[in-house]
Each structure stands twice: as structure tokens, then as C-alpha cells.
Amino acid sequence: MSFSKDFLWGGAVAGNQYEGGYQDGGRGLSTLDAVTGGGYKKPRMITYKTKDGEFGEAPIDSSMTGNIPEGAVGYIKPDTFYPSHMATDFYHHYKEDIALFAEMGFRCFRMSISWSRICPNGMYEVNEEGLKFYDDVFDELLKYNIQPVVTIDHFEMPLYLADHYDGWASREVIDFFIFYAETIMKRYKDKVKYWMTFNEINVLSGWCQIGIHSNDPQTLYQAHHHIFVASAKAVELGHKINPDFKIGMMAAVIPSYPMTCRPEEVLESIQFNRAREFYMDVQVKGYYPSYKLKEFERLGVKIRMEEGDLEQLGRGTVDYIGFSYYMSTVSTINPDAEQTEGNQFMAFKNPYLETSDWGWTVDPMGLRIALCQIYDRYHVPLFIVENGLGAADEISPDGTVCDDYRIGYIKSHIEAMKQAVEYDGVELMGYTPWGCIDIVSAGTGEMKKRYGFIYVERYDDGTGDFSRRKKKSFDWYKNVIATNGEVL
Ligand code: BGP
């Protein structure tokens, strides 16, 4: 067997892209609720009102970053389509969906909790109906012996905190977050064993994700310091609430290769990879690495720290590294090198690799390379909590959805995982392909970009009855799990 007998096969989603019910059950508004849909060459827009009451809209780029003017507040315009409001309606379909996940044999299910469903304004008021909703979801998962894997914060925050505190730029938000994290970890301490604090911490920026109104390095790294402290506090607190908790970090991993053996390009790729390693160094090793302190000096960034912050980082190191992997990129010193779309940034094209319909470089061996690089640096268990192929799946006239391309993509990445385990000795906890059921694309706000083993009839013009149907990959993945990855 390549994978351990308790390998966590499952699937992954995020609240703002799947849950819907944005005003059901006492939920408060989140930043993503004020972000419209987008599409090809059509950015998603933050709709807002200025402090003078003027309406405005600000584009977010594919890295989901975008800013609204100081003092402006998110505003939901009438007669405007906001994908997160209903998404693909997990809120009303959770029993049906979980039964389908169980039919595939899921051993775990990665999902996020919506902070503003638990604390509607993000502060110290708790919404019991919100807590009850996730109690019901976890009970349904555990009925089928599916372990919840909970992301505490996935790319959104309570709108009130963005509007009134400038989001994570304010140190007070640490305490609000800890109150929220403590509330859910205590409430679900006997139902949820696996947690992770912040989704893709290394790409968090802008108003949608962290509520800041500027991405200048001082503002951004000060906000990230507050997030690091909050994450470390949540990890330390979680271990006190239940010593059996496994609490991880989560980063977007996009390994970079030098375009040539030219030393300048090798150095360029080392520096690109450090952009993610900085976040892993802080959360796994528990301190700011020297290369980043040197960068702060060059940028004139002066992180305002409070007494005990650095000790807190040391006490709140994580149990595992969760990460997303979709693609690799190339580092070059040639500014005219051909580029291609990537996950949250424009990548340079690798002449040896194909790209997806959305331009993302398809590189299964890159997953093995990333697993080796990360495991060799940190020697903690790894968990691939996002991997998948966004494609414009269509229902054939006979009612089937033949997504052989997705089977090929997932199969090749599982083969790479096997090699990392069998030949490179990587300790791999589990694998939860992204968007195991069709959900809204974060970067483009589209339904058209589908990832699921399950097709959802919901379309970018707001039509569709949310009905679910199995794609060809559903039975294929079911057999992968049944054979613990032996048959692909
Ligand atoms: C990752 C995010 C996920 C998901 C994924 C796919 O960066 O963690 O939330 O969005 O990207 O990207 P997209 O939805 O833009 O296709």
C-alpha cells in the first residue's frame, strides 16, 4: 500500500463559495457578500459606499485583492448578482451533499465555518442558530464516519470589522478572532479533530480577504503580524481545549523553477519560493526568518509588536502543514518571457508543460517536487487540502457529464503523491481535491469554472435549480478511495 490505511481521502470546499444562505439563520454580512460575479477578462467588483454616501465599485484581481477608499464601506446594491449569496446552496442541501460524499467513501470533508454566521458583527455577540447549523452538519458527517476538517477563516471576514476596524490592520481584531475561534473549538471539541487557521495565509491581502484598505508593505505586513499572532493564539488555545486536536496552517504552494541554469534565474526561483516559506517558517518554526527581517529593512517596514508576541509565535506552532497545489511556475529575469494565468497571479509559461482552460500550468510532478521541498524543510506531516482542475464541464444530451480530463488530472497528481510517499519518504496525512462538488470560483466568481465530482445546475446568469448529478469522475474517485489509492 502506498498510503497509510488511515489516509484521509475526501474533498474540500469553502463557505463563501459553497454555503449560500447568506442572510439565513441570523448570519451577519461578510466582505465577500459585497463582491459581484466576474468572468473572462471581467473582474469581480467590490460594491461600496464612500463616507460621503457616493456609490462605487472597485475591481478585485485574480489574487482576490482589491481595495476600496479609506472610510468607504461595503454595500450590497439592489438588482445585482452576488455569487456568495446563494453559491451552490450547501445551507439547504447539506444532507443530500453529505450523502453523496459518503457514497464516494469520503473519510474526511474539508469545509470552512463562516465567521459572520457565528458572530454576525465579528465581535462578542454569538448567533446560536449559526452554531446549531454547523452542529447539524458535523452530526450528518459523523453519521457516515466522515471526519470534518475545518478551516476557521477562508478568504472572508465579517463586513462590520472591515468597515469599522480596517480589518486585520487593527490589533483589536486579534481578540475578536480568538473569541470566535474559542467559541467554535469549544462547541465542536468532540465533533471536530482537524482544524486549520487561515486559508492560504501567504496570499491574504486587500479588502475582501482581510479588510484592509491598502496593500502597501507596512499595512500588509502589520496585518499579517496580527494574523500570525491570532493563529498562534488559536493553536495554543485549541490544544488546551482538546489535546487531541490536530491544528494546521494552510498555504498556497506554487513551486517555481528557474527558466534556465543561469545563476540569476536560480536565485530568482529561490526568492520566489521564499514568499511562501516565510509563512511556513513563522507558523511551523515559530519565528521570523532572517531573510524576511532583511527584506523588511529594505522596504522600511517596521512591525509594531507587543510584549510577548514573539514568545506567542513560538508557543503556537502548528501540528501539520496543509496546502493547496494546482500548478507550478517559472522564474526568469527576462521580463518579456511569455506569461500565462495562474492561481492568484500571472505566471511565466513553462515550455514543457500544458495549461488548463483557464491558463493554469498543469504539472503533476510539481506536486512531488513541492512535497519534497516542504517535507525536507519542516519534517511535519503534510496534508494536500486543495488540488483540482477547473473546467467548463457540460451536460451531454444523454444527461451525463464526461469529465475524463478531470480524472486524468487527479490520477496524475495521486501518482505523484505515491512517489513522494514511496520514494521520498514524505509523511502525507490526506488528500482533499478542491471543489469536490461544483462551487463558485473565487478568482473569477464564475460557476462556469467547475471542479466537482458532482455537477450542480447553477449558472452565471443566476439561473438553475441547484439540482445535483454525478459526473463520470464520481465513480472513478469512489473506486480510488475504496482501493486506498491502489487502483487509479
Ligand atoms: C485557492 C483557494 C480556493 C479556490 C481555489 C481555486 O487559492 O484557496 O478557495 O478558490 O484557489 O481557485 P478558483 O476558485 O479561483 O478557480
PDB file of C-alpha atoms in Angstrom, residues 32 96 110 130 134 143 146 183 198 208 213 261 268 303 325 342 346 364 378 382 400 459 462 484:
ATOM      1  CA  LEU A  32     -17.475  38.531   0.125  1.00  0.00           C
ATOM      2  CA  GLU A  96     -28.085  15.445   0.198  1.00  0.00           C
ATOM      3  CA  ARG A 110     -12.725  19.989   4.409  1.00  0.00           C
ATOM      4  CA  GLY A 130     -25.342  29.660  13.386  1.00  0.00           C
ATOM      5  CA  TYR A 134     -22.707  23.534  11.960  1.00  0.00           C
ATOM      6  CA  LYS A 143     -23.236   9.730  10.864  1.00  0.00           C
ATOM      7  CA  ILE A 146     -16.649  11.371   7.743  1.00  0.00           C
ATOM      8  CA  THR A 183     -16.408  29.667  20.639  1.00  0.00           C
ATOM      9  CA  PHE A 198      -6.223  30.718   7.852  1.00  0.00           C
ATOM     10  CA  CYS A 208     -12.187  41.077   0.683  1.00  0.00           C
ATOM     11  CA  HIS A 213      -7.832  49.456   2.562  1.00  0.00           C
ATOM     12  CA  CYS A 261      20.543  27.139 -15.322  1.00  0.00           C
ATOM     13  CA  GLU A 268      15.106  34.290  -8.655  1.00  0.00           C
ATOM     14  CA  ILE A 303       6.299  45.786  12.507  1.00  0.00           C
ATOM     15  CA  TYR A 325      -1.456  22.767  -5.138  1.00  0.00           C
ATOM     16  CA  GLY A 342      -2.135  31.378 -12.582  1.00  0.00           C
ATOM     17  CA  MET A 346       0.288  35.919 -13.648  1.00  0.00           C
ATOM     18  CA  PRO A 364       1.753  16.685 -11.559  1.00  0.00           C
ATOM     19  CA  TYR A 378       9.958  21.166   8.057  1.00  0.00           C
ATOM     20  CA  LEU A 382       1.705  17.285   5.191  1.00  0.00           C
ATOM     21  CA  THR A 400     -24.127  12.595 -18.370  1.00  0.00           C
ATOM     22  CA  TYR A 459     -25.287  29.198 -13.893  1.00  0.00           C
ATOM     23  CA  GLY A 462     -28.281  33.306 -11.788  1.00  0.00           C
ATOM     24  CA  ASN A 484      -6.871   3.281  -0.879  1.00  0.00           C
TER      25      ASN A 484
END
